Structures are given as C-alpha cells and as structure tokens.
Amino acid sequence: MDIASFRRQGKEVIDNICDYYENLDQIPPMSTVKPGYLYKIIPHDPPEEPESFEDVQQDLQNKIMPGITHWQSGNFFGWFPSSNSFPSMIGDMYSNMLNIVGFNWICSPAVTELETMMTDWLGKLIGLNKRFLAVNADGTEGQGGGSIQGSASEAIIVAMIAGREMALDRLRGDNTEAEVDEMRHKFVAYFSDQTHCSGQKASNIIGCKACIVPSDDNYRLTQDALLDAIRKDKAAGLIPFFVCGTFGTTNTTAIDDLVGIADVAKTEKLWFHVDAAYAGSALSCPEFRPLALGIERADSFNFNTHKWMLISFECSVMWVADSTHLVNALSIQREYLPRVKGEKTFVKDYRNWQLPLGRRFGALKLWFMMRMYGATGIRANIREDVKQAKWFEEKLLEDGRFEIMAPVVFGLVVFRIKPAAITSTKVLPIGECVTNKANIDLVKAIHADNRVFLVGTHIKGKDVVRVSIGSTIGNQQHAENLLEVVLQLTTSVIEQWS
Ligand SMILES: *Cc1c(COP(=O)(O)O)cnc(C)c1O
C-alpha cells in the first residue's frame, strides 16, 4: 500500500467506522458464532502473494464481523463498559502514525513529558491527593507520579513488585542477605474474596502467597477481617507485605474500608494499593469523592480510563506516591539504553515504571480526549450513566418482582428475580435453588433474544444479573429498551418455572 492508496482507502475506512457507529442500534449486540467458526472459513496458511485492500476489507465484513460482540453498542450492558470516544481514537491514530517505542526520554521527549503532564492532569481531574502528582504546586518535581500501564492487572503486578522491594529494603536493614533470601518466600499479600482475580494472578506471577480475606455482608474488605488474617499469618511465620483495597469491586462496585485498611497498612508496614479500575472515573465528579476517603493514604492507585473515561483500550493509569521502590526494583542499566546526562528534572524513564521495555505514545489519546471533552464533558458522561442506572433500578423496584443485590452507586445495577416472584412446583436436587436457576435462565433468555447484552454473576451463593451502563453512545432510550427486554423475558422465565 503506497501513500496515495492509503490516503484514499484510509478515508474510506473512516467512512466505514462512521457507518458502523451510525448503524450499531440495528445490529444484535452479541456474536452468535460457534467456537472454531473462523478456522473453517479462513485459509490455514498466510498468502504467498499480496492481496488487495478490497479483498481483505470484504472478508472483514463477511468473516470477522460475525464473530464480533459489539462493546460500543448502546445495547451492550456486559461486564464493565469499554468506553471510547472519537477524540481518543484520533489520538490513537496519531500514535500509530508515529509508532514510537518510548521507553526513555531520549526515544522522543514529547512521549515522556506529555505522559507526565497528562497523568498529572488526570490526577487533578479525579481529585487525587497531591502526593501522587509528578509536579508539586511550587513547580518542583514530586516524589510520585502517574504512568500509563496496559491494564489494571499489570498495575497490580507493578504495585506488588514495588511493595516487595519496600519490604526487602526494610528487612535488609536487620538481616543478612541469606536471611532475607529465606524470608522472601514467606511474603504474603492480602485481598478480599471480592478483589478482582488479577490480585491472585499477580501473586502467582511474582511468587508470593495470596491471602483471600472474606468480605462482609456488604461485600467489603473490613479492617477487622484484615487484622484477623494478618494475625493468623504472622503466627504461622509468614511476612505480610502488601494489601489491595478496591474502590468499586467487579461484582457489585462495593468500596472496601479504605481508611481502616490504610491504618493497618501503616502499622503493619504494608504497601497499600487501591484498585479503582472501573469506579475511579467517577471521581472526576466531586460528589463521589467522599466515598474515596483513604485513597489519599495509599502507596499506589490505579484506574482504567478505558473502562469509563472515554479512552480506547488500553490505558490504565497508575500513580505512586513515591516512585523510589518501584524504580529500584525495575531499573536495569545497559549500554544500549542511553540516559539523559546533566539536567534531569521531569525526565522519567518510564521503562522503570512498568513490566515491558517498550511503550506506546498513550498520552496522546488522553490529551485529545481531555482537551476536547473538558472536565465538564467528562463529568456529564459519568453523571448521565449514573442517572440511567438509578432510573433502571427504580423501575425494577417499581415492578415488584426483583431485588437489588447491592447499592447502585455508579453505573452498575446488580439484581435478581426475587424468590417470592417464583412460585415453583418443580422439584430440584438438594442444594439446587429455584431462584438461582431462574436467574440463570433469565440471562440465557436475554442472550438468546439478543436485543441487549448483559452477563450474570454469582455472589455469595446467589446467581444474579448484572447490568453495566456506560456505553459512550448509550442513552435513556437504550435504558428503556433494556428495561422492556428484562421485564418481558422475566415474565416468560417465571411462566416456565411455575
Ligand atoms: C476490570 C477490573 C480489573 C481488570 O482490568 P484489566 O485492565 O482488564 O486488567 C481489575 N480490577 C477491577 C476492580 C476491575 O473491575
């Protein structure tokens, strides 16, 4: 493809993208292909000779699109949103144009410096404590700062590595190297049973023990439960080094006792990471900030702008209050990685803040989005979603057949058909519950119907339905459509069970 063809066909692609967005309401949100479908229709070897753009484009339509579930559809209410925006897409296109591998300042000064500034902008936008900012109010360089990670899962690994370094550093003060080597096998990290699975995965990856603390009836990690677990582990000779609090859990958007956890982290000298992957975006609206008390005392904090802040996947921003341990743990010098000599203020080697060496010019999409939406636009987007979620909750309660399983604080509504609405005469094996089965059936019926898409989950023995409102193009009309589908299919599920 030469420049002339790219100029022409690239514009055609933009047209296709616009058509796609304009027509999303006409497409069922969920792909219904069977596993392995593509293997049957795509050649098993790469082409020997070049093919035309038109041919590939046609196959995109005919072969790939059927296997797509449409996360951008206004009728998509699954998992958490993958919110996108045109300014973010434009920023990403320019990032593709430049295709820089920005591991050091020298690779492209703007890549590093814009990231430092954009993560500070973003930190200010969500009211993050100034400890986390790269630049102090007086213009001097701070101890902390933000960096763009691929995902929240990566961020938690990075946080655990920094926490481990902090603990090793402390132990090295009083012990020989051989003793410290023994001790590191006894490190244990704390999560709740509602912490995202990435906590367990990160523990597996870095090779420490993971203690899964039971959450309370409101799905929160509490101070008492955490202290209890720590006491037992210490008695067994383990060394606590890390705790993760969640601001907005994946199942129910519960908020852990962050203040209580911060107290424990302080006395027990744990690295305190706050995972706000989804709900962090809501902090752009000041009315949500009282819920976030305790975050200001964390060692690291992370949220996914690609979940609910109009940024295309992937852009998970992670801040540390003090980058020393992180950089000490991850910095390795080699001759082929030249560093800036002399004046180094605001020159961050972001390669030492993350797992890979290379990194994208991710700050560009943040820059386009934040400038073109402004804080007011970003807040309006969040508030509109929360309003629709509360409206949907209200309508479910009005209907009378449902119960809401967790407070609706953000854009997530977790509910189920309540036991009293199902008067079943069917006999089930012992231990099986009609209410659970009916709610699983409701999710299945919604998938089969395919006017809207959502997923179910299982919390503390209960099968429930999860509605996550947050698609960028979704509006009140989509919420009404969703309600209609849910009410209608609930009627048929209840009929089947009675
Ligand atoms: C979605 C989610 C994650 C994982 O996000 P990735 O960026 O896909 O790794 C982690 N924690 C919470 C609370 C989440 O909701």
Short mmCIF file of C-alpha atoms and ligand atoms in Angstrom, two decimals:
data_model
loop_
_atom_site.label_atom_id
_atom_site.label_comp_id
_atom_site.label_asym_id
_atom_site.label_seq_id
_atom_site.Cartn_x
_atom_site.Cartn_y
_atom_site.Cartn_z
CA MET A 1 0.00 0.00 0.00
CA ASP A 2 1.58 3.27 -1.04
CA ILE A 3 0.80 6.73 0.33
CA ALA A 4 -1.69 7.52 -2.44
CA SER A 5 -3.68 4.33 -1.76
CA PHE A 6 -3.54 4.86 1.97
CA ARG A 7 -4.82 8.41 1.52
CA ARG A 8 -7.81 7.14 -0.47
CA GLN A 9 -8.56 3.89 1.33
CA GLY A 10 -7.80 5.31 4.76
CA LYS A 11 -10.60 7.83 4.20
CA GLU A 12 -12.85 5.00 3.14
CA VAL A 13 -12.03 3.30 6.43
CA ILE A 14 -13.08 6.41 8.35
CA ASP A 15 -16.37 6.30 6.43
CA ASN A 16 -16.81 2.66 7.37
CA ILE A 17 -16.15 3.46 11.02
CA CYS A 18 -18.77 6.23 10.94
CA ASP A 19 -21.30 3.93 9.23
CA TYR A 20 -20.61 1.30 11.86
CA TYR A 21 -21.32 3.69 14.70
CA GLU A 22 -24.41 5.08 12.99
CA ASN A 23 -25.87 1.62 12.49
CA LEU A 24 -24.98 -0.03 15.79
CA ASP A 25 -28.58 0.04 17.01
CA GLN A 26 -29.60 -2.16 14.07
CA ILE A 27 -27.12 -4.94 14.94
CA PRO A 28 -27.71 -7.59 17.64
CA PRO A 29 -25.06 -6.82 20.27
CA MET A 30 -23.78 -10.35 20.83
CA SER A 31 -21.91 -12.56 18.39
CA THR A 32 -23.61 -15.93 18.00
CA VAL A 33 -20.91 -17.85 16.13
CA LYS A 34 -19.83 -21.25 17.39
CA PRO A 35 -16.32 -21.93 18.74
CA GLY A 36 -13.86 -22.56 15.93
CA TYR A 37 -16.02 -20.84 13.31
CA LEU A 38 -13.12 -18.89 11.87
CA TYR A 39 -10.94 -21.95 11.38
CA LYS A 40 -13.49 -23.19 8.88
CA ILE A 41 -13.58 -20.05 6.75
CA ILE A 42 -10.06 -18.58 6.82
CA PRO A 43 -7.12 -20.15 4.95
CA HIS A 44 -4.75 -22.05 7.17
CA ASP A 45 -1.62 -20.53 5.61
CA PRO A 46 -0.61 -16.91 5.01
CA PRO A 47 -0.97 -15.74 1.40
CA GLU A 48 2.14 -16.08 -0.74
CA GLU A 49 1.22 -13.11 -2.94
CA PRO A 50 -0.19 -9.76 -1.78
CA GLU A 51 -3.94 -9.38 -1.78
CA SER A 52 -5.93 -6.22 -2.45
CA PHE A 53 -7.36 -3.95 0.20
CA GLU A 54 -10.82 -4.59 -1.22
CA ASP A 55 -10.48 -8.33 -0.70
CA VAL A 56 -9.37 -8.00 2.90
CA GLN A 57 -12.00 -5.35 3.56
CA GLN A 58 -14.70 -7.66 2.22
CA ASP A 59 -13.53 -10.52 4.41
CA LEU A 60 -13.58 -8.20 7.40
CA GLN A 61 -17.28 -7.69 6.72
CA ASN A 62 -18.11 -11.29 5.92
CA LYS A 63 -15.83 -13.29 8.17
CA ILE A 64 -14.69 -11.17 11.08
CA MET A 65 -17.74 -9.05 11.89
CA PRO A 66 -20.00 -12.08 12.57
CA GLY A 67 -17.55 -13.02 15.33
CA ILE A 68 -17.73 -9.61 16.97
CA THR A 69 -19.67 -8.74 20.12
CA HIS A 70 -20.35 -5.03 19.91
CA TRP A 71 -18.96 -3.40 23.03
CA GLN A 72 -19.65 0.07 21.62
CA SER A 73 -23.34 -0.65 21.09
CA GLY A 74 -25.78 1.31 23.21
CA ASN A 75 -27.38 -2.09 23.87
CA PHE A 76 -24.21 -3.50 25.43
CA PHE A 77 -24.51 -3.75 29.22
CA GLY A 78 -21.97 -6.51 29.82
CA TRP A 79 -19.09 -6.64 32.33
CA PHE A 80 -17.88 -3.06 32.56
CA PRO A 81 -18.04 -0.60 29.68
CA SER A 82 -15.23 -0.22 27.21
CA SER A 83 -15.93 3.43 26.72
CA ASN A 84 -14.35 5.07 23.74
CA SER A 85 -14.59 8.43 22.04
CA PHE A 86 -13.66 9.95 18.73
CA PRO A 87 -11.04 12.30 20.23
CA SER A 88 -9.38 9.27 21.85
CA MET A 89 -9.49 7.40 18.54
CA ILE A 90 -7.85 10.35 16.82
CA GLY A 91 -5.11 10.48 19.44
CA ASP A 92 -4.55 6.78 18.90
CA MET A 93 -4.34 7.23 15.14
CA TYR A 94 -1.60 9.80 15.56
CA SER A 95 0.13 7.49 18.00
CA ASN A 96 0.01 4.83 15.27
CA MET A 97 1.32 7.33 12.77
CA LEU A 98 4.40 7.99 14.91
CA ASN A 99 4.66 4.44 16.25
CA ILE A 100 7.29 5.37 18.78
CA VAL A 101 8.73 2.90 21.24
CA GLY A 102 9.06 5.37 24.09
CA PHE A 103 10.98 3.61 26.83
CA ASN A 104 13.29 6.56 27.61
CA TRP A 105 13.07 10.34 27.37
CA ILE A 106 15.61 10.20 24.54
CA CYS A 107 13.33 8.00 22.42
CA SER A 108 11.05 11.02 21.93
CA PRO A 109 11.00 13.71 24.61
CA ALA A 110 7.32 14.54 24.00
CA VAL A 111 6.26 10.96 24.71
CA THR A 112 7.69 11.04 28.22
CA GLU A 113 6.88 14.62 29.05
CA LEU A 114 3.29 14.52 27.79
CA GLU A 115 2.71 11.38 29.85
CA THR A 116 3.99 13.10 32.98
CA MET A 117 1.72 16.05 32.32
CA MET A 118 -1.34 14.07 31.28
CA THR A 119 -1.18 11.79 34.31
CA ASP A 120 -0.97 14.93 36.45
CA TRP A 121 -3.96 16.43 34.59
CA LEU A 122 -5.86 13.24 35.13
CA GLY A 123 -4.86 13.07 38.79
CA LYS A 124 -6.17 16.59 39.29
CA LEU A 125 -9.31 15.79 37.35
CA ILE A 126 -10.19 13.00 39.79
CA GLY A 127 -9.12 14.99 42.85
CA LEU A 128 -6.18 12.74 43.66
CA ASN A 129 -4.08 13.83 46.63
CA LYS A 130 -1.11 15.92 45.51
CA ARG A 131 1.28 13.29 46.96
CA PHE A 132 0.62 11.33 43.78
CA LEU A 133 1.44 14.10 41.35
CA ALA A 134 4.71 14.36 39.47
CA VAL A 135 4.89 18.13 39.84
CA ASN A 136 4.47 19.92 43.16
CA ALA A 137 2.36 23.06 43.48
CA ASP A 138 5.56 25.16 43.54
CA GLY A 139 6.71 23.65 40.25
CA THR A 140 9.40 21.40 41.73
CA GLU A 141 9.44 17.68 40.98
CA GLY A 142 7.43 15.49 43.36
CA GLN A 143 8.29 12.03 44.71
CA GLY A 144 5.35 10.45 42.99
CA GLY A 145 3.65 10.48 39.63
CA GLY A 146 1.49 8.55 37.25
CA SER A 147 2.29 6.25 34.37
CA ILE A 148 0.23 4.52 31.73
CA GLN A 149 0.03 0.77 32.17
CA GLY A 150 -1.68 -1.60 29.80
CA SER A 151 -4.23 -2.85 32.29
CA ALA A 152 -5.22 -2.90 35.93
CA SER A 153 -3.83 -6.43 36.07
CA GLU A 154 -0.43 -5.12 35.05
CA ALA A 155 -0.72 -2.25 37.53
CA ILE A 156 -1.28 -4.62 40.42
CA ILE A 157 1.78 -6.68 39.47
CA VAL A 158 3.83 -3.48 39.33
CA ALA A 159 2.43 -2.37 42.70
CA MET A 160 3.30 -5.72 44.25
CA ILE A 161 6.83 -5.56 42.89
CA ALA A 162 7.26 -2.10 44.43
CA GLY A 163 5.76 -3.34 47.70
CA ARG A 164 8.08 -6.33 47.76
CA GLU A 165 11.04 -4.03 47.20
CA MET A 166 9.91 -1.83 50.07
CA ALA A 167 9.67 -4.87 52.37
CA LEU A 168 13.03 -6.28 51.23
CA ASP A 169 14.61 -2.92 51.78
CA ARG A 170 13.37 -2.88 55.35
CA LEU A 171 14.42 -6.47 56.05
CA ARG A 172 17.89 -5.91 54.60
CA GLY A 173 18.47 -3.39 57.39
CA ASP A 174 18.33 -6.05 60.13
CA ASN A 175 19.23 -9.29 58.38
CA THR A 176 21.96 -10.88 56.30
CA GLU A 177 21.37 -11.40 52.61
CA ALA A 178 20.93 -15.14 53.14
CA GLU A 179 18.31 -14.50 55.80
CA VAL A 180 16.45 -12.06 53.55
CA ASP A 181 16.51 -14.68 50.78
CA GLU A 182 14.80 -17.10 53.15
CA MET A 183 12.27 -14.52 54.25
CA ARG A 184 11.10 -13.53 50.79
CA HIS A 185 9.50 -16.93 50.38
CA LYS A 186 7.25 -16.11 53.31
CA PHE A 187 5.77 -12.94 51.85
CA VAL A 188 2.00 -12.79 51.84
CA ALA A 189 -0.34 -10.32 50.12
CA TYR A 190 -3.93 -9.56 51.18
CA PHE A 191 -7.03 -9.36 49.04
CA SER A 192 -10.71 -9.88 49.69
CA ASP A 193 -12.89 -12.55 48.12
CA GLN A 194 -14.29 -9.70 46.02
CA THR A 195 -10.91 -8.40 44.80
CA HIS A 196 -10.52 -8.79 41.06
CA CYS A 197 -8.87 -12.09 40.09
CA SER A 198 -5.84 -10.11 38.91
CA GLY A 199 -4.71 -9.97 42.57
CA GLN A 200 -4.43 -13.74 42.75
CA LYS A 201 -2.83 -13.85 39.32
CA ALA A 202 -0.25 -11.20 40.27
CA SER A 203 0.62 -13.23 43.39
CA ASN A 204 1.14 -16.31 41.24
CA ILE A 205 3.33 -14.31 38.88
CA ILE A 206 5.57 -12.71 41.48
CA GLY A 207 5.60 -15.89 43.55
CA CYS A 208 4.13 -14.85 46.87
CA LYS A 209 1.27 -16.20 48.91
CA ALA A 210 -2.15 -14.66 48.47
CA CYS A 211 -4.44 -14.47 51.45
CA ILE A 212 -8.07 -14.12 50.38
CA VAL A 213 -9.90 -12.44 53.26
CA PRO A 214 -13.68 -12.97 53.47
CA SER A 215 -15.63 -9.81 52.71
CA ASP A 216 -18.51 -8.68 54.93
CA ASP A 217 -22.23 -8.78 54.10
CA ASN A 218 -21.81 -5.63 52.02
CA TYR A 219 -19.00 -7.26 50.03
CA ARG A 220 -16.37 -5.01 51.62
CA LEU A 221 -12.95 -5.82 52.97
CA THR A 222 -13.03 -4.59 56.57
CA GLN A 223 -10.29 -3.67 58.96
CA ASP A 224 -11.19 -6.40 61.45
CA ALA A 225 -11.17 -9.19 58.89
CA LEU A 226 -7.84 -7.97 57.55
CA LEU A 227 -6.30 -7.75 61.02
CA ASP A 228 -7.57 -11.19 61.85
CA ALA A 229 -5.96 -12.69 58.75
CA ILE A 230 -2.68 -10.89 59.38
CA ARG A 231 -2.57 -12.10 62.98
CA LYS A 232 -3.01 -15.71 61.91
CA ASP A 233 -0.41 -15.46 59.15
CA LYS A 234 2.17 -13.85 61.40
CA ALA A 235 1.64 -16.57 63.98
CA ALA A 236 2.36 -19.07 61.19
CA GLY A 237 5.64 -17.32 60.42
CA LEU A 238 4.53 -15.52 57.25
CA ILE A 239 5.55 -11.95 56.42
CA PRO A 240 2.71 -9.62 55.33
CA PHE A 241 3.93 -7.09 52.77
CA PHE A 242 1.03 -5.93 50.60
CA VAL A 243 -2.68 -5.20 50.75
CA CYS A 244 -5.07 -4.31 47.95
CA GLY A 245 -8.19 -2.28 48.64
CA THR A 246 -10.81 -1.93 45.94
CA PHE A 247 -12.78 1.18 45.11
CA GLY A 248 -15.67 -0.33 43.16
CA THR A 249 -15.40 -4.13 43.05
CA THR A 250 -16.08 -6.01 39.85
CA ASN A 251 -19.09 -7.95 41.15
CA THR A 252 -21.02 -5.17 42.88
CA THR A 253 -18.92 -1.94 42.87
CA ALA A 254 -18.52 -2.26 46.65
CA ILE A 255 -15.99 0.03 48.27
CA ASP A 256 -13.62 -1.51 50.81
CA ASP A 257 -12.95 0.13 54.18
CA LEU A 258 -10.07 2.09 52.71
CA VAL A 259 -9.49 4.18 55.83
CA GLY A 260 -9.36 1.09 58.03
CA ILE A 261 -7.05 -0.66 55.58
CA ALA A 262 -4.79 2.40 55.46
CA ASP A 263 -4.43 2.24 59.25
CA VAL A 264 -3.46 -1.43 59.11
CA ALA A 265 -1.06 -0.84 56.23
CA LYS A 266 0.65 1.83 58.28
CA THR A 267 1.12 -0.19 61.47
CA GLU A 268 1.98 -3.40 59.63
CA LYS A 269 4.22 -1.61 57.11
CA LEU A 270 2.35 -2.98 54.10
CA TRP A 271 2.31 -1.48 50.64
CA PHE A 272 -1.27 -0.27 50.17
CA HIS A 273 -2.58 -0.41 46.63
CA VAL A 274 -6.04 0.82 45.66
CA ASP A 275 -7.60 -0.76 42.61
CA ALA A 276 -10.28 1.55 41.20
CA ALA A 277 -10.21 0.04 37.70
CA TYR A 278 -13.83 0.81 36.95
CA ALA A 279 -15.10 3.34 39.50
CA GLY A 280 -12.04 5.60 39.52
CA SER A 281 -13.50 7.51 36.57
CA ALA A 282 -16.43 8.62 38.74
CA LEU A 283 -14.03 10.60 40.93
CA SER A 284 -13.94 13.20 38.17
CA CYS A 285 -17.26 14.25 39.74
CA PRO A 286 -16.68 15.81 43.18
CA GLU A 287 -19.88 14.28 44.59
CA PHE A 288 -18.25 10.83 44.54
CA ARG A 289 -15.07 11.86 46.34
CA PRO A 290 -16.34 11.44 49.91
CA LEU A 291 -16.63 7.72 49.08
CA ALA A 292 -12.93 7.60 48.28
CA LEU A 293 -11.65 8.56 51.70
CA GLY A 294 -8.46 6.64 52.46
CA ILE A 295 -7.13 6.69 48.90
CA GLU A 296 -5.00 9.70 49.82
CA ARG A 297 -3.05 7.39 52.14
CA ALA A 298 -2.36 4.65 49.58
CA ASP A 299 1.07 3.89 48.18
CA SER A 300 -0.35 3.31 44.73
CA PHE A 301 -3.65 3.90 43.00
CA ASN A 302 -4.91 2.81 39.63
CA PHE A 303 -7.90 3.21 37.37
CA ASN A 304 -8.73 2.27 33.80
CA THR A 305 -9.53 5.28 31.65
CA HIS A 306 -10.50 2.70 29.03
CA LYS A 307 -13.35 1.45 31.16
CA TRP A 308 -15.39 4.52 31.86
CA MET A 309 -13.47 7.61 30.80
CA LEU A 310 -13.88 7.80 27.05
CA ILE A 311 -10.45 6.39 26.26
CA SER A 312 -9.93 3.46 23.92
CA PHE A 313 -8.43 0.27 25.30
CA GLU A 314 -5.79 0.17 26.64
CA CYS A 315 -4.90 2.93 29.08
CA SER A 316 -4.79 2.06 32.73
CA VAL A 317 -3.24 4.88 34.71
CA MET A 318 -1.33 4.09 37.87
CA TRP A 319 0.07 6.55 40.37
CA VAL A 320 2.62 6.01 43.10
CA ALA A 321 3.17 8.43 45.97
CA ASP A 322 6.88 7.63 45.96
CA SER A 323 8.50 6.02 42.94
CA THR A 324 11.76 5.08 44.71
CA HIS A 325 10.98 1.43 45.44
CA LEU A 326 9.32 0.90 42.09
CA VAL A 327 12.23 2.30 40.12
CA ASN A 328 14.79 0.48 42.30
CA ALA A 329 13.02 -2.80 41.66
CA LEU A 330 12.64 -2.40 37.91
CA SER A 331 15.61 -0.39 36.72
CA ILE A 332 18.37 -2.22 34.91
CA GLN A 333 21.12 -0.35 33.09
CA ARG A 334 22.54 -1.42 29.73
CA GLU A 335 24.74 0.44 27.24
CA TYR A 336 22.01 0.34 24.59
CA LEU A 337 19.67 2.27 26.87
CA PRO A 338 21.28 5.72 26.92
CA ARG A 339 20.11 8.05 29.66
CA VAL A 340 19.87 11.79 29.79
CA LYS A 341 23.03 13.43 31.11
CA GLY A 342 23.00 16.56 33.26
CA GLU A 343 19.66 18.27 33.96
CA LYS A 344 17.11 15.53 34.67
CA THR A 345 14.17 17.29 36.24
CA PHE A 346 10.90 15.90 34.83
CA VAL A 347 12.79 13.30 32.86
CA LYS A 348 11.22 9.98 33.78
CA ASP A 349 12.47 6.67 32.48
CA TYR A 350 9.03 5.10 32.28
CA ARG A 351 10.58 1.77 31.30
CA ASN A 352 11.38 1.51 35.03
CA TRP A 353 7.73 2.01 35.96
CA GLN A 354 6.37 -0.97 34.06
CA LEU A 355 6.97 -4.57 33.03
CA PRO A 356 7.93 -4.26 29.35
CA LEU A 357 10.68 -2.06 28.00
CA GLY A 358 8.83 -0.56 25.02
CA ARG A 359 5.73 1.53 25.41
CA ARG A 360 3.21 3.32 23.23
CA PHE A 361 2.56 7.03 22.97
CA GLY A 362 -0.54 6.54 25.09
CA ALA A 363 -0.68 10.08 26.49
CA LEU A 364 -1.75 11.40 23.10
CA LYS A 365 -5.26 9.97 23.35
CA LEU A 366 -5.60 11.32 26.90
CA TRP A 367 -4.54 14.72 25.59
CA PHE A 368 -7.04 14.76 22.73
CA MET A 369 -9.85 13.46 24.90
CA MET A 370 -9.33 15.72 27.92
CA ARG A 371 -8.95 18.81 25.75
CA MET A 372 -11.92 18.09 23.51
CA TYR A 373 -14.35 16.99 26.24
CA GLY A 374 -13.09 19.22 29.03
CA ALA A 375 -13.75 18.28 32.64
CA THR A 376 -17.40 19.25 32.20
CA GLY A 377 -17.87 16.86 29.30
CA ILE A 378 -16.18 14.02 31.15
CA ARG A 379 -18.34 14.59 34.24
CA ALA A 380 -21.52 14.87 32.17
CA ASN A 381 -20.79 11.48 30.61
CA ILE A 382 -20.43 9.84 34.04
CA ARG A 383 -23.48 11.55 35.53
CA GLU A 384 -25.68 10.60 32.60
CA ASP A 385 -24.75 6.91 33.03
CA VAL A 386 -25.33 7.01 36.78
CA LYS A 387 -28.70 8.66 36.20
CA GLN A 388 -29.74 5.90 33.80
CA ALA A 389 -28.56 3.23 36.24
CA LYS A 390 -30.62 4.76 39.06
CA TRP A 391 -33.62 5.08 36.77
CA PHE A 392 -33.29 1.41 35.81
CA GLU A 393 -33.02 0.39 39.48
CA GLU A 394 -36.13 2.41 40.32
CA LYS A 395 -38.11 0.76 37.53
CA LEU A 396 -37.06 -2.73 38.65
CA LEU A 397 -38.21 -1.96 42.19
CA GLU A 398 -41.49 -0.50 40.91
CA ASP A 399 -42.13 -3.70 39.01
CA GLY A 400 -42.02 -5.65 42.29
CA ARG A 401 -40.56 -8.93 41.00
CA PHE A 402 -36.91 -8.04 41.57
CA GLU A 403 -34.50 -7.39 44.37
CA ILE A 404 -31.44 -5.18 44.11
CA MET A 405 -28.41 -7.03 45.43
CA ALA A 406 -26.06 -4.12 46.11
CA PRO A 407 -26.46 -0.35 46.34
CA VAL A 408 -26.45 1.35 42.94
CA VAL A 409 -23.70 3.92 43.34
CA PHE A 410 -22.16 4.12 39.89
CA GLY A 411 -23.38 2.65 36.58
CA LEU A 412 -23.79 -0.94 37.77
CA VAL A 413 -27.12 -2.48 38.74
CA VAL A 414 -26.93 -5.99 40.24
CA PHE A 415 -30.32 -7.62 40.68
CA ARG A 416 -32.23 -10.86 40.57
CA ILE A 417 -35.77 -12.10 40.23
CA LYS A 418 -36.65 -12.48 43.88
CA PRO A 419 -37.66 -15.83 45.39
CA ALA A 420 -41.20 -14.60 46.17
CA ALA A 421 -41.78 -13.90 42.47
CA ILE A 422 -41.16 -17.53 41.59
CA THR A 423 -43.73 -19.91 42.99
CA SER A 424 -42.32 -23.08 41.59
CA THR A 425 -43.74 -26.56 41.98
CA LYS A 426 -40.70 -28.11 40.33
CA VAL A 427 -38.55 -30.45 42.39
CA LEU A 428 -34.81 -29.81 42.29
CA PRO A 429 -31.93 -31.91 43.63
CA ILE A 430 -30.95 -30.97 47.18
CA GLY A 431 -28.78 -27.87 47.26
CA GLU A 432 -30.09 -26.51 43.98
CA CYS A 433 -32.10 -23.39 44.30
CA VAL A 434 -35.03 -22.42 42.08
CA THR A 435 -34.20 -18.72 42.37
CA ASN A 436 -30.67 -19.31 41.13
CA LYS A 437 -31.88 -21.44 38.23
CA ALA A 438 -34.49 -18.89 37.23
CA ASN A 439 -31.95 -16.08 37.22
CA ILE A 440 -29.51 -18.14 35.18
CA ASP A 441 -32.40 -18.78 32.79
CA LEU A 442 -33.10 -15.07 32.59
CA VAL A 443 -29.53 -14.36 31.47
CA LYS A 444 -29.75 -17.21 28.96
CA ALA A 445 -33.04 -15.87 27.62
CA ILE A 446 -31.53 -12.40 27.23
CA HIS A 447 -28.61 -13.86 25.29
CA ALA A 448 -30.91 -15.87 23.05
CA ASP A 449 -33.10 -12.82 22.46
CA ASN A 450 -30.04 -10.68 21.67
CA ARG A 451 -31.70 -7.28 21.69
CA VAL A 452 -29.47 -6.31 24.59
CA PHE A 453 -26.35 -7.88 26.06
CA LEU A 454 -25.51 -8.38 29.72
CA VAL A 455 -23.90 -11.03 31.91
CA GLY A 456 -24.76 -12.79 35.14
CA THR A 457 -22.52 -13.38 38.10
CA HIS A 458 -22.51 -15.46 41.26
CA ILE A 459 -22.14 -13.68 44.61
CA LYS A 460 -22.12 -15.47 47.94
CA GLY A 461 -24.23 -18.36 46.76
CA LYS A 462 -26.62 -16.32 44.65
CA ASP A 463 -26.88 -16.20 40.89
CA VAL A 464 -27.64 -12.65 39.88
CA VAL A 465 -27.92 -10.44 36.81
CA ARG A 466 -25.50 -7.60 36.16
CA VAL A 467 -26.34 -4.51 34.14
CA SER A 468 -23.47 -2.15 33.49
CA ILE A 469 -24.47 1.16 31.96
CA GLY A 470 -21.67 3.13 30.36
CA SER A 471 -21.53 2.72 26.58
CA THR A 472 -20.47 6.08 25.17
CA ILE A 473 -23.32 6.22 22.69
CA GLY A 474 -25.88 4.67 25.05
CA ASN A 475 -28.72 6.95 26.10
CA GLN A 476 -32.02 6.88 28.00
CA GLN A 477 -33.69 5.23 25.00
CA HIS A 478 -31.29 2.30 25.32
CA ALA A 479 -32.02 2.03 29.04
CA GLU A 480 -35.76 1.92 28.25
CA ASN A 481 -35.18 -0.74 25.65
CA LEU A 482 -33.18 -2.73 28.22
CA LEU A 483 -35.97 -2.48 30.77
CA GLU A 484 -38.53 -3.66 28.25
CA VAL A 485 -36.44 -6.72 27.37
CA VAL A 486 -35.75 -7.60 31.01
CA LEU A 487 -39.41 -7.29 32.07
CA GLN A 488 -40.68 -9.24 29.10
CA LEU A 489 -38.22 -12.10 29.44
CA THR A 490 -38.69 -12.23 33.20
CA THR A 491 -42.37 -12.93 32.58
CA SER A 492 -41.56 -15.85 30.31
CA VAL A 493 -38.92 -17.25 32.69
CA ILE A 494 -41.36 -17.09 35.61
CA GLU A 495 -44.02 -18.82 33.49
CA GLN A 496 -41.60 -21.63 32.67
CA TRP A 497 -40.84 -22.18 36.32
CA SER A 498 -44.38 -22.20 37.66
C1 LIG B 1 -11.84 -4.73 35.22
C2 LIG B 1 -11.15 -4.78 36.52
C3 LIG B 1 -9.80 -5.17 36.61
C4 LIG B 1 -9.02 -5.73 35.45
O1 LIG B 1 -8.83 -4.85 34.47
P1 LIG B 1 -7.77 -5.07 33.29
O2 LIG B 1 -7.38 -3.69 32.97
O3 LIG B 1 -8.51 -5.76 32.21
O4 LIG B 1 -6.65 -5.88 33.82
C5 LIG B 1 -9.19 -5.09 37.83
N1 LIG B 1 -9.86 -4.66 38.92
C6 LIG B 1 -11.15 -4.29 38.87
C7 LIG B 1 -11.84 -3.80 40.12
C8 LIG B 1 -11.84 -4.36 37.67
O5 LIG B 1 -13.13 -4.02 37.63
#
